[in-house]
Amino acid sequence: MKKLIGLSILVAEDEAELRDVIVDQLLYNGATVEGVSNGAEAWDSIQNKKFDIVLSDSRMPGVNGIELIKKIHQMNSTKPIVFLCTGFSDLTLSEVKKIGVAEVFSKPFDLNKMVNQILISINELQSKKAG
C-alpha cells in the first residue's frame, strides 16, 4: 500500500547512499521526492517549489539542517512539515521543536518507522487545522 501518495517531499542529506535509500523508500510509498546533498541546495529548492515535507540531516557542509530549518520557520508562505535526521545526541527533541521540527530520527533509523511517523505527523497537523 502506498501510504504517501500526494505528498511532495524534499530530502536533504549529504551522505549519498543514505539519501538514495531514503528517497527510494519515500518513492516506494508513493511520494513525489527530490533529493539534495546540502542545506543550500535544499533552500534553493524550497524557494522554487512547494514541498509538504522536508526531511533534513542536521549536519551538512555549508548550510546545515538547523540553519535550513530556521530559514523555513521564517518563511511567510505555507511552511512544510520538517523532520530532522541526526547521528549525534547533542540535539534534543524539545530544543528542535522550538524551531519548528516535528520529529527527530536518530541514525540509524528504521525506514518503515520513518514513513509511519511522517503519516502520524501529517494526520496530527490536519486534525489541528480541522479543529
XYZ file of C-alpha atoms in Angstrom:
131
model
C 0.000 0.000 0.000
C 1.359 3.376 -0.996
C 0.996 5.475 2.151
C 2.428 8.797 0.960
C 0.548 9.366 -2.311
C 0.021 13.053 -2.991
C 2.890 14.257 -0.797
C 5.862 16.193 -2.093
C 8.984 15.555 -0.011
C 12.441 17.141 -0.084
C 15.305 15.062 1.346
C 18.493 16.974 2.285
C 21.252 14.506 3.191
C 24.961 14.793 2.394
C 25.604 11.035 2.612
C 24.697 9.981 -0.945
C 23.967 6.322 -0.149
C 21.668 7.177 2.764
C 19.947 9.897 0.720
C 19.303 7.399 -2.086
C 17.864 4.810 0.317
C 15.550 7.387 1.927
C 14.438 8.736 -1.461
C 13.773 5.201 -2.739
C 11.707 4.334 0.360
C 9.614 7.500 0.031
C 9.115 6.921 -3.711
C 8.119 3.306 -2.998
C 5.475 4.654 -0.614
C 4.021 6.902 -3.314
C 5.527 10.321 -2.573
C 7.000 12.702 -5.096
C 10.576 13.132 -3.875
C 13.571 15.348 -4.572
C 16.952 14.591 -3.033
C 19.676 17.201 -2.483
C 23.108 16.979 -0.880
C 23.140 20.028 1.400
C 21.133 22.784 3.029
C 21.945 25.401 0.384
C 20.542 23.187 -2.371
C 17.529 22.446 -0.183
C 16.867 26.144 0.402
C 17.075 26.825 -3.359
C 14.535 24.055 -3.995
C 12.199 25.300 -1.246
C 12.200 28.783 -2.744
C 11.286 27.427 -6.188
C 8.892 24.565 -5.394
C 6.235 23.682 -2.841
C 7.020 20.778 -0.535
C 4.706 19.250 2.044
C 7.622 17.790 3.979
C 11.338 18.463 4.380
C 13.490 15.681 5.789
C 16.912 17.127 6.601
C 20.163 15.879 8.042
C 21.294 18.022 10.960
C 24.948 18.263 9.958
C 25.860 19.004 6.356
C 28.557 21.119 4.755
C 27.642 24.743 4.070
C 24.114 25.408 5.293
C 23.379 22.745 7.923
C 19.980 21.337 8.847
C 19.412 23.647 11.804
C 20.146 26.742 9.696
C 17.826 25.407 6.984
C 15.035 24.834 9.498
C 15.409 28.364 10.872
C 15.101 29.747 7.323
C 11.996 27.631 6.718
C 10.491 28.807 10.004
C 10.874 32.435 8.865
C 9.040 31.853 5.579
C 5.879 33.861 5.009
C 4.272 31.260 2.771
C 2.913 27.863 3.769
C 5.661 26.016 5.604
C 6.429 22.332 5.051
C 6.470 19.909 7.963
C 10.124 19.430 8.924
C 11.790 16.262 10.146
C 15.411 16.126 11.263
C 17.817 13.193 10.924
C 20.867 13.103 13.148
C 23.601 10.743 14.167
C 24.504 12.940 17.135
C 22.946 13.184 20.561
C 23.584 16.899 21.005
C 20.068 17.799 19.829
C 17.024 17.159 21.984
C 13.504 16.941 20.624
C 12.342 19.751 22.897
C 15.115 22.043 21.585
C 14.397 21.435 17.920
C 10.602 21.561 18.336
C 11.090 25.209 19.343
C 12.438 25.922 15.859
C 9.673 24.020 14.076
C 10.790 20.386 13.838
C 8.010 17.788 14.003
C 10.211 14.802 14.857
C 13.855 13.738 15.094
C 15.042 10.472 13.571
C 18.257 9.233 15.165
C 20.615 7.436 12.806
C 20.443 4.610 12.137
C 16.656 4.604 11.888
C 14.044 2.188 10.589
C 12.721 3.433 7.250
C 9.246 1.959 7.819
C 9.000 3.705 11.190
C 10.067 6.945 9.482
C 7.234 6.609 6.948
C 4.733 5.855 9.711
C 5.895 8.866 11.767
C 5.511 11.104 8.724
C 1.908 9.858 8.392
C 1.219 10.419 12.096
C 2.570 13.977 11.937
C 0.537 14.827 8.843
C -2.632 13.431 10.434
C -1.982 15.435 13.622
C -1.489 18.621 11.605
C -4.654 18.030 9.604
C -6.597 17.381 12.829
C -5.354 20.671 14.310
C -6.371 22.578 11.174
C -9.823 20.944 11.159
C -10.368 21.538 14.887
